[in-house]
Structure formats: structure tokens, C-alpha cells
Amino acid sequence: MTLNRKSPRGNPLLFIQGNEACVYGAIHAGCNFFAGYPITPSTEITEGMSVNLPGIGGTFMQMEDEIASIAAIIGASAAGAVSMTATSGPGFSLMQENIGYAYMVQLPIVIINVQRGGPSTGLPTMLSQADTMQARWGTHGDYTAIVLTASSVQEAYNVTIRAFQIADRFSTPVIVLLDELIGHMREKVELTMINNKNPVRRKLPEVPPEWYFPYKNTLDMVSHPAPFGEGFRYNITGLIHDKAGFPSSVEHEVINRMEFLRNKIMQHCQEIWDYREFYTEDAKYLIIAYGSAARAARGAIETLRNMRIKGGLIELKTVWPFPYLPISKIAEKAKSKIIFVAENNMGQLVHPVNEIFSNSVKVFNINRFDGHAIDPYEIVDMVKENIYA
Amino acid sequence: MHELSDVYSYLRWKKRFPAVWCPGCGIGSIMGAIIRAIIDLEIPKDDIAFISGIGCTGRMPVYLDFNTMHTTHGRALPFATGIKMHRPEMKVIVVSGDGDSLAIGGNHFIHAARRNIDITMILVNNSIYGMTGGQVAPTTPIGKVTHTMPYGNYEPPFNPVELAVSAGGSFAARGTVFSILQTTGYIKKAIKHPGFALVEIISQCPVQYGRMNNLGSARDMLLMQKKNSVPIKKAKEMSEEDLDGKIITGIFKEEIKTEYSSAYRNFAKEIRDGTGREDSP
């Protein structure tokens, strides 16, 4: 594709796949290291990075497997790279142990998971949102994940850039959870950040090496381990560690570390939460969805409104940490009677929604798990069925 | 000879000691050998990335004053690959046990060797899983008893040096803890070597391996290393039967081949100089 069309703002306009949009997003965000392993339906991201990274002084590597891919990008991140990998279901499962390592050692990385049907090899070329919970709880142990998502090709571009910014801001892995439909769909994209003046670059500590502690609690609760080779010699370990990075199993150090890992994200939820509202002001019947399911829900809302049914939609762009506060506020304000959760799986996003509303509001789940996108009419039928019941 | 104070300056000895290793373990001697090799080569501490996986050997980075990283089980090499590719000017040293690098990390081991990436790999071979309490490793000789081979091991072991050479590694040597000065020389050569360099060091584990197989104290096991060592030159003249149970020591391969990280830089430069595709953003 050539960049021969421009938007009114002078940015290039392209007609590309969601996966290709992720490539542009990563490059424009400042990504300079990619290690990956081909897997349908995310292969186009790996291919796109292999085309683009060598020419801008970055590193592309196709590794021997997904475990090596995630290990290489964490290693590169320790050396100061702005790094990323992309994968899908089986590869995402293989990566889990090292994703946990990155949470523990607080190194920023971006992982794009273009979801396909599962379990196991499942439906490699078909759509699913069944990794919703895995993205939050995939690796062992207690931790807090940041998971972002997109429902269009333009958003795939935007969310990739945002993922790098958030990973750097909180020095933690960020997972971009797309689904096969978004990854393979072609739409118009405006490359708004092509002349990005502030690409993500790793910060150096402001103190001299002898005063430096990589995991010291700071005022804003975020620590940024210094890149290797810059004179700040310290230890990185996946064991619970003290502020200097040395292993420790002393009670207060353990509690301190665990709370730090949670609080650095949970105290900054407002910065991370992102969502979009459609007709929510008076939505008696509120739909919650993300990704391709949200596209169907948008169509369903239009139909419902034409039928004078007060439907509304909260489209999530941040899946985890789950935006429980905005959702409960919107539902309260609109005096919503029934909540519908539309998703391409057997019911995962419905659990945190149930948690919010417990018994106060009825929550229904609209599921589809045959590898096809949810049809807007399925949502319309489901809403009609339940409101007249 | 090295002054003890010089060696100490490479240790985080004020904070981290005593070490976790059992009395009689060979890993401490190997750590000393690595420090002495680095002192001789005069590499600044800031330029060294020292990476390990999990296990007894995996604990080594904590004690050393470099840029150290204690990673997940078996994955030290891909982590090191990421560091080397982003900062090719750094000296990347990986220390790994036999279970860590040949069992769970076997795939990464052959692929790092195949790429011939400039990483020095110190493989501490004590023939057993020490930290988990003495289970069979891919290097346990046939017939030896472990906690998961209570009736004697019947799986044939790996030969790490041959494996690295046949996978494409350009330097491979084997030493023992007994002849630690000679082994220090191999480590020095390996660190200087541009390419994937393996040094396998036969070490003693008196607490697990030695105890279960009645091999005596650490001293007895070290003397056994002395008795069984055969230099590679002499081994070439010996029959296979005579070599059974022997430790062949020496440099098996030393060859200058295309190194991965520099090859990638050259290739990327060509692309930047104008042969890249026109649709690069």
C-alpha cells in the first residue's frame, strides 16, 4: 500500500487490516524491538514488524517459540528497548510464565493477543473473545493486569500507541486484546501519530548510581528499573525482592512488594480506564461489550431506539482493570433495569459485571461461541425477549 | 595470581553472603573462576550483563556486582539474546545448570548455538537437579541413582559440548572444578570469543548426587574428577571402551564464524542505506 492519500489534517490515510494498523501504531509509538513467532491470526503483525524495524534502527527477531519471544522482549526491555510481541491463543498460553516474570520485575512490554477460538488449537482462523479472563488471570500468583482493547482498525492503531505509553508510564506489561475480526478486517485508518514528536523512550534515573534503588517506592507508586549498561548495576529477579532487587522472604518485604504491584495500577485506575458511551443517559437496558461484540451492539442499539426501546451501550476500551466505577455510575444515573453483557465466548466478562450489580439489577449474558461474530439482531431479540418477560 | 581484595570487589559480599550453596558445592569455585577471568580481561563491570535461569547455578548473579538478571527456568538464553540484540556492545554471560539449559531450556540452547550469537555460556554440569532435592537430569550417567530414578538411571545422557558444536556454536570447551585454573583459561577464551561460546564445567554435588551414589565427600569427588579427566589430545588416541566414564577436557572447537548480532546490524544498515521497501512508515 502506498501513502498517496491524505486526511484534511495532512496525515496519511490507509485502507488496511487491524493487524497492520498495530504495526504502524507500534512503530509510531517508538517500538524498537520485536521478537515473535508466527501464529494465525496475528502473523501479519510479526510480518509487518520484520518489514519495518530494520530500516529504523530497531531489532526484529523470529524466535524458536513464543516462550523465547516473550523472554527476548523482556531481556531487551531490561537493556532499555521499547519492546513488543504479538501472538494468539496457544502462543499466549505459552507466554504466561514469563508475562508473570515481567509483572514481578516491573519491566515495560507490550503483548498483542489477537484472540482466536479455543481451547487448544480451537478455531485458528475464526473469531473469539475467550481469552478475556486469561488476559487477567493467565499467569500464576496474585497480580494486577492492564488489558486494553479496540473495536475498529483505527482504534487498533490508537490502542497500540496507548499501550506503549501506559507500559512505560507504569513500567509493567500491557496486553492488547484484539479479536480475529478486528485483526483481519480492513478499514480506513488515519495515521495520526506519524510525526510523533514524543516517541516512548526509557527514562534514566535522576540519582547517581550509589543512591539508586530500582524498586524503591516513589510518591506516585511507580518504579522504573534503569536500563542495563548505563552504570546502574543492580539485580533483577523473579523472586520476591527488596528495593535493591535482592531476593527476600521477610514478611514485611513480601507484603510491601505484593501491595506495591497492585497499588501502582489500582491507584491510577482513572488514568487507565477508557470506554465509550452510546445513548446511555436514559438507557433502561444497558449493554456492555468490547471489540467486535461492541460493533454488533452499536447496530442493535440503533434498531432498539427505532423501536422506542431505551437501549444503551458501554463499549469498553479498557477491559482490565475492569471499569467498575464508571459502569456503576452510568447505570445508576440512567436507572438501568437490565444489564446485557454481549461477548464472543461462553460467559467471561459477565462475571465482573455480576460482581458490580450482585442482586440489585438483573444481568443477562448474550453469548456466541461458534467462531462467528454476534449478529445485531441476536442482541435485539435477546433484549426484547427479556424486557417483555 | 589474583589479590583476594580484587576478587572481593566483584562480589556483593557486604549484602548478600553467606551464599545459598551447600558445603562442598563446586559452584563457588566456578564463580571465583569467572571473576578471575573477567579481572584478567579487564572488562568494566558496567559492560557485563550476567544472566541466569533457575536452580543452584541460577543463584549466582545475586552475588556478583554486574548488571545481573535471574530469569525463569530454562529461559536465560532468550533473555540474554534480547539484551545482546538491543545492546550489542555489552558482554553477555549466561550461567546455567545442566537441567536448566539442557532439559527445559534445550530448545533455546540449540537455537542460540545455531544463530552463533555472541553469548558466553557457562554450563555447570553436576549431573543432577540439586535445588529441588536430587532428581534425574539429562546429564545423569546411566546406572546412577537419583530420587526420580530410584532403581538407577536408564536414560542416555546428553553430551553438551558435542550438542553445541553440531548445532552451530563456534566455541566449545570442557573443564572441571578440580583443574579450576585450566577452566579459568577456557572461560577467558570463551568471553573473548566473538560468537556462541560454551564452557561446560564438570562440578561436584556431594549433598545430592554424591550421597545417593556413595561417591564420598566433596574431596573424594574432586579427586575422582582428577582421576577421570582425559585431555582431548590423549582421548583421540584412546578407544571408546577406554573412554567410558571419562571426562574429556579441553577446547573442542574454536572457529571464527559469522556472528548473529553483528550480521543483523550490517543487514539493517544496508536496508537503511536505501534498499528498504518503500512503504516503511
XYZ file of C-alpha atoms in Angstrom, chain B residues 2-193:
192
model
C 44.817 -12.527 41.905
C 44.663 -10.470 45.069
C 41.732 -11.521 47.218
C 40.703 -7.879 47.578
C 40.399 -7.631 43.774
C 38.107 -10.650 43.719
C 36.080 -9.271 46.611
C 35.467 -6.037 44.741
C 33.399 -8.035 42.232
C 31.212 -9.551 44.924
C 28.181 -8.029 46.573
C 29.729 -9.587 49.659
C 28.656 -6.982 52.180
C 24.984 -7.544 51.461
C 24.406 -10.999 50.170
C 26.674 -13.525 51.887
C 26.726 -16.312 53.076
C 25.757 -17.965 49.795
C 22.900 -20.458 49.454
C 25.105 -23.290 48.209
C 25.732 -26.435 50.247
C 29.148 -27.120 51.784
C 31.410 -28.758 49.199
C 29.491 -27.423 46.195
C 31.542 -26.600 43.106
C 29.596 -23.504 42.053
C 31.543 -21.202 44.399
C 34.831 -22.204 42.734
C 33.276 -21.596 39.325
C 32.089 -18.151 40.427
C 35.652 -17.405 41.530
C 36.957 -18.590 38.159
C 34.541 -16.321 36.292
C 35.611 -13.310 38.387
C 39.298 -14.056 37.827
C 38.730 -14.405 34.080
C 36.957 -11.036 33.992
C 39.711 -9.378 36.078
C 42.309 -10.633 33.587
C 40.281 -9.431 30.622
C 39.775 -6.016 32.269
C 36.141 -5.699 31.209
C 34.340 -2.874 33.053
C 31.590 -4.122 35.365
C 29.008 -1.873 33.706
C 29.552 -3.581 30.337
C 28.730 -7.052 31.598
C 25.206 -8.475 31.622
C 25.178 -11.597 33.751
C 22.096 -13.744 33.219
C 20.951 -16.999 34.795
C 17.931 -19.268 34.855
C 16.683 -21.242 37.845
C 18.457 -23.751 40.028
C 21.593 -23.791 42.172
C 23.615 -22.108 39.428
C 20.748 -19.693 38.854
C 21.502 -18.101 42.223
C 24.970 -16.925 41.110
C 24.032 -13.477 39.689
C 22.820 -12.207 43.073
C 26.376 -12.342 44.437
C 28.120 -10.606 41.543
C 28.405 -6.863 41.018
C 27.360 -6.709 37.357
C 24.088 -5.979 35.567
C 22.520 -9.193 36.809
C 19.282 -10.919 35.917
C 17.848 -14.060 37.482
C 15.218 -15.193 34.978
C 12.754 -18.065 34.640
C 13.617 -21.765 34.426
C 15.452 -22.627 31.215
C 14.948 -19.252 29.558
C 18.199 -17.471 30.389
C 19.404 -17.702 26.764
C 16.443 -15.957 25.087
C 16.534 -13.235 27.776
C 20.254 -12.839 27.059
C 19.530 -12.798 23.327
C 17.195 -9.834 23.823
C 19.839 -7.946 25.813
C 22.607 -8.702 23.308
C 20.483 -7.666 20.336
C 19.489 -4.362 21.888
C 22.939 -3.556 23.306
C 25.456 -5.413 21.132
C 28.323 -3.551 22.838
C 27.642 -5.396 26.105
C 29.370 -8.637 27.110
C 26.576 -11.075 27.830
C 27.399 -14.041 30.053
C 24.880 -16.770 30.839
C 25.383 -19.210 33.695
C 23.154 -22.220 33.730
C 22.868 -25.652 35.243
C 22.574 -28.856 33.256
C 18.850 -29.272 33.904
C 18.180 -25.608 33.239
C 19.980 -25.445 29.897
C 19.598 -28.956 28.504
C 16.174 -30.133 29.708
C 13.690 -27.274 29.989
C 15.938 -24.909 28.025
C 17.227 -27.403 25.454
C 15.423 -25.759 22.567
C 16.840 -22.323 23.376
C 20.301 -23.851 23.774
C 20.429 -25.317 20.266
C 18.915 -22.209 18.703
C 21.362 -19.844 20.406
C 24.167 -22.091 19.143
C 22.631 -22.192 15.661
C 22.472 -18.393 15.476
C 26.045 -18.186 16.800
C 25.044 -15.132 18.811
C 27.861 -13.600 20.878
C 26.895 -15.007 24.270
C 29.253 -16.777 26.652
C 27.520 -19.730 28.218
C 28.950 -21.282 31.375
C 27.200 -24.610 31.817
C 27.681 -26.021 35.305
C 27.205 -29.766 34.999
C 26.727 -31.561 38.319
C 24.754 -34.461 36.768
C 21.663 -33.826 38.887
C 18.899 -31.400 39.891
C 20.369 -30.053 43.113
C 17.986 -27.356 44.265
C 14.842 -29.485 44.012
C 16.480 -32.249 46.034
C 18.268 -34.611 43.627
C 16.221 -35.699 40.630
C 17.498 -37.160 37.358
C 18.953 -34.684 34.850
C 19.605 -35.076 31.114
C 23.276 -35.414 32.059
C 22.936 -38.129 34.731
C 25.060 -41.114 33.639
C 23.332 -44.436 33.061
C 23.025 -46.517 36.196
C 23.282 -43.670 38.699
C 20.640 -43.348 41.402
C 18.530 -40.219 41.851
C 15.278 -39.513 43.669
C 13.291 -39.996 40.470
C 15.471 -42.878 39.263
C 15.481 -44.887 42.499
C 16.443 -48.107 40.661
C 19.176 -46.469 38.627
C 19.017 -44.190 35.590
C 18.254 -45.888 32.260
C 18.103 -42.756 30.056
C 21.199 -42.000 27.985
C 22.701 -38.594 28.873
C 23.448 -35.611 26.637
C 26.928 -34.540 25.638
C 26.517 -30.738 25.832
C 29.775 -29.878 24.068
C 29.003 -32.056 21.044
C 25.446 -30.754 21.032
C 26.607 -27.117 20.900
C 29.145 -27.846 18.157
C 26.718 -29.752 15.956
C 24.050 -27.064 16.429
C 26.460 -24.422 15.106
C 28.229 -22.968 18.148
C 31.694 -21.680 17.284
C 33.470 -22.275 20.598
C 33.104 -25.238 22.931
C 35.286 -26.356 25.814
C 35.015 -28.625 28.823
C 36.782 -28.190 32.133
C 36.431 -29.444 35.675
C 36.256 -27.790 39.063
C 39.331 -29.768 40.102
C 41.510 -28.122 37.444
C 39.959 -24.727 38.036
C 42.960 -22.740 36.730
C 42.757 -24.500 33.388
C 38.980 -23.942 33.394
C 39.533 -20.227 34.102
C 41.606 -20.145 30.917
C 38.711 -21.661 28.944
C 36.307 -19.094 30.409
C 38.677 -16.292 29.393
C 38.874 -17.600 25.840
C 35.100 -18.047 25.711
C 34.390 -14.479 26.847
C 36.843 -13.128 24.271
C 35.375 -15.302 21.517
